[in-house]
Amino acid sequence: MRFIRTNDYAAMSRKAANIIASQVILKPDSVLGLATGSTPIGTYDELVRMVNAGDLDLSGVHTANLDEYVGLTHDHDQSYHYFMNEHLFSRVGLDLSRTNVPDGVAADPAAECARYDKLIQDLGGVDLQLLGLGHNGHIGFNEPQDDFPKGTHLVDLTESTINANSRLFEKKEDVPRQALTMGIGTIMAARKILVVVNGAGKAAIVKEAFCGPVTPQVPASILQFHPDVTIVGDAEAFSQLPF
Ligand code: F6R
């Protein structure tokens, strides 16, 4: 694992965007695995800046997002489809047919999960997967549990995730109860993985996930077994690392 320590969120975002840009410059038809959440927003802003400056061309990439809520239409402002359009796709004029997010309103979620795994396989696999890190070590919607789920699958959200998300919805009843997420196997199959972490709130889980034992109770710990992982973090998120 490669740890890249940066001073602050802006520097973390620039470094992560540079790594993604170098991937796309060297392989313009890369398949990029993308994440939502607050951490990668600055990275997406930086990619948009590079595209606008003429330093980066994203028109040849395909993208595959990690996850999506069940029951939210693509135009719902809390859906991950909407998030990706807002933060990246529409801002760089990416042809939406080259972008992929699990379909949370598919009539048959199991069939949608199978379709999504096959789609990634048919694209030739993910070249670079961007990940954020949950406070409990989750990646995608793979929460702490007794085993490492393999493929894309349907998950019941935990009460704590539902409560945490309820701030973004008018009523708690509106908060989705389920999501579709790439599995740990799907994530581990990516050729390269880039994790972004910032803030003191992530310091303990960064240490536990990347320096502690590999266990499905800390899903991100499995990344210790991946041959090409880069973790870009700010000084606060790295403050408990022993090096
Ligand atoms: C996002 C995702 C989540 C987030 C994680 C960290 O698609 O799958 O695993 O990466 O919850 O979220 P933030 O960045 O908001 O701390």
PDB file of C-alpha atoms and ligand atoms in Angstrom:
ATOM      1  CA  MET A   1       0.000   0.000   0.000  1.00  0.00           C
ATOM      2  CA  ARG A   2       1.206   3.435  -0.892  1.00  0.00           C
ATOM      3  CA  PHE A   3       0.353   6.288   1.513  1.00  0.00           C
ATOM      4  CA  ILE A   4       0.475   9.846   0.177  1.00  0.00           C
ATOM      5  CA  ARG A   5       0.250  12.427   2.929  1.00  0.00           C
ATOM      6  CA  THR A   6      -1.007  15.889   1.983  1.00  0.00           C
ATOM      7  CA  ASN A   7      -1.450  19.026   4.059  1.00  0.00           C
ATOM      8  CA  ASP A   8      -5.179  19.541   3.701  1.00  0.00           C
ATOM      9  CA  TYR A   9      -8.355  18.680   1.802  1.00  0.00           C
ATOM     10  CA  ALA A  10      -7.488  20.855  -1.199  1.00  0.00           C
ATOM     11  CA  ALA A  11      -4.071  19.229  -1.566  1.00  0.00           C
ATOM     12  CA  MET A  12      -5.595  15.756  -1.121  1.00  0.00           C
ATOM     13  CA  SER A  13      -8.100  16.541  -3.872  1.00  0.00           C
ATOM     14  CA  ARG A  14      -5.415  17.815  -6.260  1.00  0.00           C
ATOM     15  CA  LYS A  15      -3.226  14.766  -5.661  1.00  0.00           C
ATOM     16  CA  ALA A  16      -6.118  12.325  -6.187  1.00  0.00           C
ATOM     17  CA  ALA A  17      -7.204  14.139  -9.355  1.00  0.00           C
ATOM     18  CA  ASN A  18      -3.629  14.040 -10.653  1.00  0.00           C
ATOM     19  CA  ILE A  19      -3.508  10.282 -10.125  1.00  0.00           C
ATOM     20  CA  ILE A  20      -6.812   9.831 -11.996  1.00  0.00           C
ATOM     21  CA  ALA A  21      -5.636  12.195 -14.738  1.00  0.00           C
ATOM     22  CA  SER A  22      -2.361  10.305 -15.167  1.00  0.00           C
ATOM     23  CA  GLN A  23      -4.346   7.068 -15.508  1.00  0.00           C
ATOM     24  CA  VAL A  24      -6.510   8.632 -18.250  1.00  0.00           C
ATOM     25  CA  ILE A  25      -3.584  10.295 -20.021  1.00  0.00           C
ATOM     26  CA  LEU A  26      -1.758   6.962 -20.226  1.00  0.00           C
ATOM     27  CA  LYS A  27      -4.925   5.005 -21.120  1.00  0.00           C
ATOM     28  CA  PRO A  28      -7.591   7.336 -22.576  1.00  0.00           C
ATOM     29  CA  ASP A  29     -10.200   4.546 -22.711  1.00  0.00           C
ATOM     30  CA  SER A  30      -9.786   3.669 -19.033  1.00  0.00           C
ATOM     31  CA  VAL A  31     -12.690   2.296 -17.041  1.00  0.00           C
ATOM     32  CA  LEU A  32     -12.932   4.470 -13.942  1.00  0.00           C
ATOM     33  CA  GLY A  33     -14.744   3.193 -10.862  1.00  0.00           C
ATOM     34  CA  LEU A  34     -16.244   6.187  -9.059  1.00  0.00           C
ATOM     35  CA  ALA A  35     -17.589   6.981  -5.605  1.00  0.00           C
ATOM     36  CA  THR A  36     -20.030   9.480  -4.131  1.00  0.00           C
ATOM     37  CA  GLY A  37     -19.920  10.955  -0.607  1.00  0.00           C
ATOM     38  CA  SER A  38     -18.335  14.182   0.546  1.00  0.00           C
ATOM     39  CA  THR A  39     -14.657  13.182   0.292  1.00  0.00           C
ATOM     40  CA  PRO A  40     -14.322  12.933  -3.527  1.00  0.00           C
ATOM     41  CA  ILE A  41     -16.189  16.184  -4.295  1.00  0.00           C
ATOM     42  CA  GLY A  42     -12.939  18.192  -4.341  1.00  0.00           C
ATOM     43  CA  THR A  43     -11.330  15.555  -6.557  1.00  0.00           C
ATOM     44  CA  TYR A  44     -14.187  15.907  -9.055  1.00  0.00           C
ATOM     45  CA  ASP A  45     -13.889  19.718  -8.911  1.00  0.00           C
ATOM     46  CA  GLU A  46     -10.210  19.401  -9.738  1.00  0.00           C
ATOM     47  CA  LEU A  47     -10.872  17.013 -12.644  1.00  0.00           C
ATOM     48  CA  VAL A  48     -13.408  19.524 -14.016  1.00  0.00           C
ATOM     49  CA  ARG A  49     -10.785  22.264 -13.728  1.00  0.00           C
ATOM     50  CA  MET A  50      -8.247  20.152 -15.649  1.00  0.00           C
ATOM     51  CA  VAL A  51     -10.761  19.369 -18.398  1.00  0.00           C
ATOM     52  CA  ASN A  52     -11.709  23.045 -18.721  1.00  0.00           C
ATOM     53  CA  ALA A  53      -8.036  24.024 -18.866  1.00  0.00           C
ATOM     54  CA  GLY A  54      -7.541  21.597 -21.752  1.00  0.00           C
ATOM     55  CA  ASP A  55      -5.167  19.415 -19.729  1.00  0.00           C
ATOM     56  CA  LEU A  56      -7.430  16.369 -19.542  1.00  0.00           C
ATOM     57  CA  ASP A  57      -9.829  14.663 -21.924  1.00  0.00           C
ATOM     58  CA  LEU A  58     -12.369  12.363 -20.267  1.00  0.00           C
ATOM     59  CA  SER A  59     -14.380  11.706 -23.430  1.00  0.00           C
ATOM     60  CA  GLY A  60     -12.858   8.251 -23.968  1.00  0.00           C
ATOM     61  CA  VAL A  61     -13.423   6.823 -20.492  1.00  0.00           C
ATOM     62  CA  HIS A  62     -16.212   4.621 -19.232  1.00  0.00           C
ATOM     63  CA  THR A  63     -17.292   4.985 -15.638  1.00  0.00           C
ATOM     64  CA  ALA A  64     -18.882   2.567 -13.173  1.00  0.00           C
ATOM     65  CA  ASN A  65     -20.113   3.861  -9.828  1.00  0.00           C
ATOM     66  CA  LEU A  66     -19.962   1.862  -6.638  1.00  0.00           C
ATOM     67  CA  ASP A  67     -23.539   2.065  -5.478  1.00  0.00           C
ATOM     68  CA  GLU A  68     -27.052   3.523  -5.590  1.00  0.00           C
ATOM     69  CA  TYR A  69     -30.075   3.710  -3.288  1.00  0.00           C
ATOM     70  CA  VAL A  70     -33.021   1.466  -4.054  1.00  0.00           C
ATOM     71  CA  GLY A  71     -36.187   3.369  -4.899  1.00  0.00           C
ATOM     72  CA  LEU A  72     -34.723   6.745  -5.862  1.00  0.00           C
ATOM     73  CA  THR A  73     -35.287   7.775  -9.465  1.00  0.00           C
ATOM     74  CA  HIS A  74     -32.296   9.071 -11.387  1.00  0.00           C
ATOM     75  CA  ASP A  75     -33.498  12.672 -11.092  1.00  0.00           C
ATOM     76  CA  HIS A  76     -34.052  12.481  -7.295  1.00  0.00           C
ATOM     77  CA  ASP A  77     -31.648  14.976  -5.750  1.00  0.00           C
ATOM     78  CA  GLN A  78     -30.375  12.403  -3.217  1.00  0.00           C
ATOM     79  CA  SER A  79     -29.760   9.682  -5.797  1.00  0.00           C
ATOM     80  CA  TYR A  80     -26.191   8.863  -6.703  1.00  0.00           C
ATOM     81  CA  HIS A  81     -27.104   9.289 -10.389  1.00  0.00           C
ATOM     82  CA  TYR A  82     -27.984  12.899  -9.582  1.00  0.00           C
ATOM     83  CA  PHE A  83     -24.833  13.374  -7.471  1.00  0.00           C
ATOM     84  CA  MET A  84     -22.546  12.192 -10.273  1.00  0.00           C
ATOM     85  CA  ASN A  85     -24.274  14.391 -12.855  1.00  0.00           C
ATOM     86  CA  GLU A  86     -24.023  17.404 -10.562  1.00  0.00           C
ATOM     87  CA  HIS A  87     -20.411  16.934  -9.515  1.00  0.00           C
ATOM     88  CA  LEU A  88     -18.809  15.507 -12.624  1.00  0.00           C
ATOM     89  CA  PHE A  89     -20.662  14.145 -15.648  1.00  0.00           C
ATOM     90  CA  SER A  90     -22.618  17.225 -16.760  1.00  0.00           C
ATOM     91  CA  ARG A  91     -19.718  19.559 -15.924  1.00  0.00           C
ATOM     92  CA  VAL A  92     -17.311  17.817 -18.290  1.00  0.00           C
ATOM     93  CA  GLY A  93     -19.915  16.982 -20.943  1.00  0.00           C
ATOM     94  CA  LEU A  94     -19.444  13.256 -20.460  1.00  0.00           C
ATOM     95  CA  ASP A  95     -21.653  11.216 -22.790  1.00  0.00           C
ATOM     96  CA  LEU A  96     -24.042   9.632 -20.265  1.00  0.00           C
ATOM     97  CA  SER A  97     -24.091   6.389 -22.251  1.00  0.00           C
ATOM     98  CA  ARG A  98     -20.462   5.941 -21.167  1.00  0.00           C
ATOM     99  CA  THR A  99     -21.391   6.314 -17.488  1.00  0.00           C
ATOM    100  CA  ASN A 100     -22.828   3.573 -15.306  1.00  0.00           C
ATOM    101  CA  VAL A 101     -24.497   3.655 -11.906  1.00  0.00           C
ATOM    102  CA  PRO A 102     -26.489   0.696 -10.558  1.00  0.00           C
ATOM    103  CA  ASP A 103     -30.185   1.238 -11.306  1.00  0.00           C
ATOM    104  CA  GLY A 104     -31.952   1.642  -7.962  1.00  0.00           C
ATOM    105  CA  VAL A 105     -35.380   1.573  -9.586  1.00  0.00           C
ATOM    106  CA  ALA A 106     -34.857  -1.638 -11.543  1.00  0.00           C
ATOM    107  CA  ALA A 107     -37.918  -3.896 -11.241  1.00  0.00           C
ATOM    108  CA  ASP A 108     -35.710  -6.876 -10.418  1.00  0.00           C
ATOM    109  CA  PRO A 109     -32.779  -5.846  -8.160  1.00  0.00           C
ATOM    110  CA  ALA A 110     -31.073  -9.257  -8.358  1.00  0.00           C
ATOM    111  CA  ALA A 111     -31.135  -9.141 -12.158  1.00  0.00           C
ATOM    112  CA  GLU A 112     -29.812  -5.568 -12.041  1.00  0.00           C
ATOM    113  CA  CYS A 113     -26.879  -6.668  -9.832  1.00  0.00           C
ATOM    114  CA  ALA A 114     -26.038  -9.495 -12.257  1.00  0.00           C
ATOM    115  CA  ARG A 115     -26.322  -7.074 -15.203  1.00  0.00           C
ATOM    116  CA  TYR A 116     -23.975  -4.620 -13.469  1.00  0.00           C
ATOM    117  CA  ASP A 117     -21.263  -7.202 -12.797  1.00  0.00           C
ATOM    118  CA  LYS A 118     -21.472  -8.441 -16.385  1.00  0.00           C
ATOM    119  CA  LEU A 119     -21.303  -4.884 -17.692  1.00  0.00           C
ATOM    120  CA  ILE A 120     -18.088  -4.234 -15.758  1.00  0.00           C
ATOM    121  CA  GLN A 121     -16.663  -7.499 -17.035  1.00  0.00           C
ATOM    122  CA  ASP A 122     -17.680  -6.666 -20.629  1.00  0.00           C
ATOM    123  CA  LEU A 123     -15.958  -3.278 -20.311  1.00  0.00           C
ATOM    124  CA  GLY A 124     -12.760  -5.189 -19.528  1.00  0.00           C
ATOM    125  CA  GLY A 125     -12.827  -4.560 -15.773  1.00  0.00           C
ATOM    126  CA  VAL A 126     -12.156  -1.418 -13.753  1.00  0.00           C
ATOM    127  CA  ASP A 127      -8.724   0.131 -14.322  1.00  0.00           C
ATOM    128  CA  LEU A 128      -8.820   2.538 -11.385  1.00  0.00           C
ATOM    129  CA  GLN A 129     -11.375   2.430  -8.584  1.00  0.00           C
ATOM    130  CA  LEU A 130     -11.841   5.546  -6.454  1.00  0.00           C
ATOM    131  CA  LEU A 131     -13.063   4.877  -2.906  1.00  0.00           C
ATOM    132  CA  GLY A 132     -14.061   6.865   0.150  1.00  0.00           C
ATOM    133  CA  LEU A 133     -13.909   5.237   3.581  1.00  0.00           C
ATOM    134  CA  GLY A 134     -16.841   4.999   5.990  1.00  0.00           C
ATOM    135  CA  HIS A 135     -16.286   5.684   9.703  1.00  0.00           C
ATOM    136  CA  ASN A 136     -16.935   2.004  10.424  1.00  0.00           C
ATOM    137  CA  GLY A 137     -14.633   0.858   7.630  1.00  0.00           C
ATOM    138  CA  HIS A 138     -17.326   0.389   5.006  1.00  0.00           C
ATOM    139  CA  ILE A 139     -16.500   0.706   1.316  1.00  0.00           C
ATOM    140  CA  GLY A 140     -19.373   1.129  -1.093  1.00  0.00           C
ATOM    141  CA  PHE A 141     -22.326  -0.028   1.008  1.00  0.00           C
ATOM    142  CA  ASN A 142     -20.390  -3.068   2.267  1.00  0.00           C
ATOM    143  CA  GLU A 143     -20.979  -2.668   6.000  1.00  0.00           C
ATOM    144  CA  PRO A 144     -19.159  -4.603   8.755  1.00  0.00           C
ATOM    145  CA  GLN A 145     -20.445  -8.189   8.671  1.00  0.00           C
ATOM    146  CA  ASP A 146     -19.375 -11.815   8.968  1.00  0.00           C
ATOM    147  CA  ASP A 147     -18.052 -12.296   5.456  1.00  0.00           C
ATOM    148  CA  PHE A 148     -16.824 -10.374   2.413  1.00  0.00           C
ATOM    149  CA  PRO A 149     -19.616 -10.184  -0.200  1.00  0.00           C
ATOM    150  CA  LYS A 150     -18.363 -10.994  -3.689  1.00  0.00           C
ATOM    151  CA  GLY A 151     -20.427  -9.407  -6.452  1.00  0.00           C
ATOM    152  CA  THR A 152     -22.823  -6.490  -6.758  1.00  0.00           C
ATOM    153  CA  HIS A 153     -25.724  -7.121  -4.384  1.00  0.00           C
ATOM    154  CA  LEU A 154     -28.748  -5.721  -2.604  1.00  0.00           C
ATOM    155  CA  VAL A 155     -28.138  -4.549   0.976  1.00  0.00           C
ATOM    156  CA  ASP A 156     -30.474  -3.587   3.799  1.00  0.00           C
ATOM    157  CA  LEU A 157     -29.147  -0.345   5.244  1.00  0.00           C
ATOM    158  CA  THR A 158     -28.378  -0.357   8.941  1.00  0.00           C
ATOM    159  CA  GLU A 159     -30.446   1.794  11.279  1.00  0.00           C
ATOM    160  CA  SER A 160     -27.398   4.015  11.916  1.00  0.00           C
ATOM    161  CA  THR A 161     -26.919   4.638   8.176  1.00  0.00           C
ATOM    162  CA  ILE A 162     -30.633   5.409   7.787  1.00  0.00           C
ATOM    163  CA  ASN A 163     -30.449   7.824  10.733  1.00  0.00           C
ATOM    164  CA  ALA A 164     -27.291   9.464   9.373  1.00  0.00           C
ATOM    165  CA  ASN A 165     -28.940   9.908   5.961  1.00  0.00           C
ATOM    166  CA  SER A 166     -32.214  11.249   7.339  1.00  0.00           C
ATOM    167  CA  ARG A 167     -30.729  14.772   7.570  1.00  0.00           C
ATOM    168  CA  LEU A 168     -30.786  14.885   3.774  1.00  0.00           C
ATOM    169  CA  PHE A 169     -34.473  14.013   3.453  1.00  0.00           C
ATOM    170  CA  GLU A 170     -37.649  15.846   4.477  1.00  0.00           C
ATOM    171  CA  LYS A 171     -38.996  12.928   6.499  1.00  0.00           C
ATOM    172  CA  LYS A 172     -37.253   9.867   7.931  1.00  0.00           C
ATOM    173  CA  GLU A 173     -39.804   7.688   6.045  1.00  0.00           C
ATOM    174  CA  ASP A 174     -38.349   9.045   2.785  1.00  0.00           C
ATOM    175  CA  VAL A 175     -34.867   7.681   3.533  1.00  0.00           C
ATOM    176  CA  PRO A 176     -34.141   4.612   1.395  1.00  0.00           C
ATOM    177  CA  ARG A 177     -33.931   1.336   3.334  1.00  0.00           C
ATOM    178  CA  GLN A 178     -31.916  -0.564   0.762  1.00  0.00           C
ATOM    179  CA  ALA A 179     -29.136  -0.013  -1.725  1.00  0.00           C
ATOM    180  CA  LEU A 180     -27.329  -1.790  -4.525  1.00  0.00           C
ATOM    181  CA  THR A 181     -23.562  -1.919  -4.119  1.00  0.00           C
ATOM    182  CA  MET A 182     -20.537  -3.430  -5.794  1.00  0.00           C
ATOM    183  CA  GLY A 183     -19.322  -6.269  -3.611  1.00  0.00           C
ATOM    184  CA  ILE A 184     -15.894  -6.556  -2.055  1.00  0.00           C
ATOM    185  CA  GLY A 185     -14.986  -9.003  -4.826  1.00  0.00           C
ATOM    186  CA  THR A 186     -16.008  -6.461  -7.486  1.00  0.00           C
ATOM    187  CA  ILE A 187     -13.905  -3.770  -5.803  1.00  0.00           C
ATOM    188  CA  MET A 188     -10.888  -6.048  -5.311  1.00  0.00           C
ATOM    189  CA  ALA A 189     -10.972  -6.979  -9.019  1.00  0.00           C
ATOM    190  CA  ALA A 190     -10.066  -3.391 -10.002  1.00  0.00           C
ATOM    191  CA  ARG A 191      -6.515  -3.179 -11.325  1.00  0.00           C
ATOM    192  CA  LYS A 192      -5.715  -0.116  -9.187  1.00  0.00           C
ATOM    193  CA  ILE A 193      -7.448   1.347  -6.168  1.00  0.00           C
ATOM    194  CA  LEU A 194      -7.284   4.943  -4.976  1.00  0.00           C
ATOM    195  CA  VAL A 195      -8.680   5.743  -1.533  1.00  0.00           C
ATOM    196  CA  VAL A 196      -9.289   9.340  -0.439  1.00  0.00           C
ATOM    197  CA  VAL A 197      -9.593  10.231   3.256  1.00  0.00           C
ATOM    198  CA  ASN A 198      -9.635  13.526   5.068  1.00  0.00           C
ATOM    199  CA  GLY A 199     -10.322  14.944   8.495  1.00  0.00           C
ATOM    200  CA  ALA A 200      -9.613  13.907  12.082  1.00  0.00           C
ATOM    201  CA  GLY A 201     -12.866  11.942  12.140  1.00  0.00           C
ATOM    202  CA  LYS A 202     -11.297   9.355   9.835  1.00  0.00           C
ATOM    203  CA  ALA A 203      -7.973   9.005  11.708  1.00  0.00           C
ATOM    204  CA  ALA A 204      -8.954   6.007  13.865  1.00  0.00           C
ATOM    205  CA  ILE A 205     -10.525   4.013  11.020  1.00  0.00           C
ATOM    206  CA  VAL A 206      -7.580   4.742   8.681  1.00  0.00           C
ATOM    207  CA  LYS A 207      -5.268   3.169  11.246  1.00  0.00           C
ATOM    208  CA  GLU A 208      -7.606   0.251  11.967  1.00  0.00           C
ATOM    209  CA  ALA A 209      -8.375  -0.527   8.316  1.00  0.00           C
ATOM    210  CA  PHE A 210      -4.861  -0.273   6.930  1.00  0.00           C
ATOM    211  CA  CYS A 211      -2.673  -1.253   9.909  1.00  0.00           C
ATOM    212  CA  GLY A 212      -5.003  -3.621  11.795  1.00  0.00           C
ATOM    213  CA  PRO A 213      -6.072  -7.198  11.115  1.00  0.00           C
ATOM    214  CA  VAL A 214      -7.887  -8.032   7.877  1.00  0.00           C
ATOM    215  CA  THR A 215     -11.468  -8.812   8.862  1.00  0.00           C
ATOM    216  CA  PRO A 216     -14.940  -8.434   7.318  1.00  0.00           C
ATOM    217  CA  GLN A 217     -15.841  -6.492  10.464  1.00  0.00           C
ATOM    218  CA  VAL A 218     -13.677  -3.729   8.921  1.00  0.00           C
ATOM    219  CA  PRO A 219     -14.469  -4.214   5.221  1.00  0.00           C
ATOM    220  CA  ALA A 220     -11.759  -1.815   3.943  1.00  0.00           C
ATOM    221  CA  SER A 221      -9.090  -3.911   5.680  1.00  0.00           C
ATOM    222  CA  ILE A 222      -9.287  -6.347   2.730  1.00  0.00           C
ATOM    223  CA  LEU A 223      -7.523  -3.679   0.651  1.00  0.00           C
ATOM    224  CA  GLN A 224      -4.297  -4.704   2.434  1.00  0.00           C
ATOM    225  CA  PHE A 225      -4.382  -7.781   0.162  1.00  0.00           C
ATOM    226  CA  HIS A 226      -4.740  -5.779  -3.057  1.00  0.00           C
ATOM    227  CA  PRO A 227      -1.481  -5.399  -5.021  1.00  0.00           C
ATOM    228  CA  ASP A 228      -1.967  -1.764  -6.089  1.00  0.00           C
ATOM    229  CA  VAL A 229      -3.622   0.520  -3.541  1.00  0.00           C
ATOM    230  CA  THR A 230      -2.830   4.196  -3.078  1.00  0.00           C
ATOM    231  CA  ILE A 231      -4.271   6.043  -0.102  1.00  0.00           C
ATOM    232  CA  VAL A 232      -4.234   9.814  -0.364  1.00  0.00           C
ATOM    233  CA  GLY A 233      -5.049  11.522   2.893  1.00  0.00           C
ATOM    234  CA  ASP A 234      -4.661  14.805   4.659  1.00  0.00           C
ATOM    235  CA  ALA A 235      -2.477  15.159   7.767  1.00  0.00           C
ATOM    236  CA  GLU A 236      -5.485  14.808  10.094  1.00  0.00           C
ATOM    237  CA  ALA A 237      -6.728  11.559   8.594  1.00  0.00           C
ATOM    238  CA  PHE A 238      -3.176  10.125   8.725  1.00  0.00           C
ATOM    239  CA  SER A 239      -2.466  11.414  12.246  1.00  0.00           C
ATOM    240  CA  GLN A 240      -2.748   7.997  13.958  1.00  0.00           C
ATOM    241  CA  LEU A 241      -0.610   6.078  11.479  1.00  0.00           C
ATOM    242  CA  PRO A 242       2.570   4.722  13.101  1.00  0.00           C
ATOM    243  CA  PHE A 243       4.739   6.025  10.234  1.00  0.00           C
TER     244      PHE A 243
HETATM  245  C1  F6R B   1     -19.913   6.347  -1.773  1.00  0.00           C
HETATM  246  C2  F6R B   1     -19.762   5.209  -0.884  1.00  0.00           C
HETATM  247  C3  F6R B   1     -19.413   5.306   0.559  1.00  0.00           C
HETATM  248  C4  F6R B   1     -18.559   6.512   0.942  1.00  0.00           C
HETATM  249  C5  F6R B   1     -18.251   6.512   2.447  1.00  0.00           C
HETATM  250  C6  F6R B   1     -17.455   7.736   2.848  1.00  0.00           C
HETATM  251  O1  F6R B   1     -20.278   5.940  -3.086  1.00  0.00           O
HETATM  252  O2  F6R B   1     -19.954   4.142  -1.366  1.00  0.00           O
HETATM  253  O3  F6R B   1     -18.773   4.118   0.949  1.00  0.00           O
HETATM  254  O4  F6R B   1     -17.365   6.498   0.207  1.00  0.00           O
HETATM  255  O5  F6R B   1     -19.447   6.486   3.161  1.00  0.00           O
HETATM  256  O6  F6R B   1     -18.289   8.851   2.701  1.00  0.00           O
HETATM  257  P1  F6R B   1     -17.730  10.336   2.909  1.00  0.00           P
HETATM  258  O7  F6R B   1     -16.795  10.594   1.782  1.00  0.00           O
HETATM  259  O8  F6R B   1     -18.978  11.197   2.806  1.00  0.00           O
HETATM  260  O9  F6R B   1     -17.080  10.366   4.233  1.00  0.00           O
END
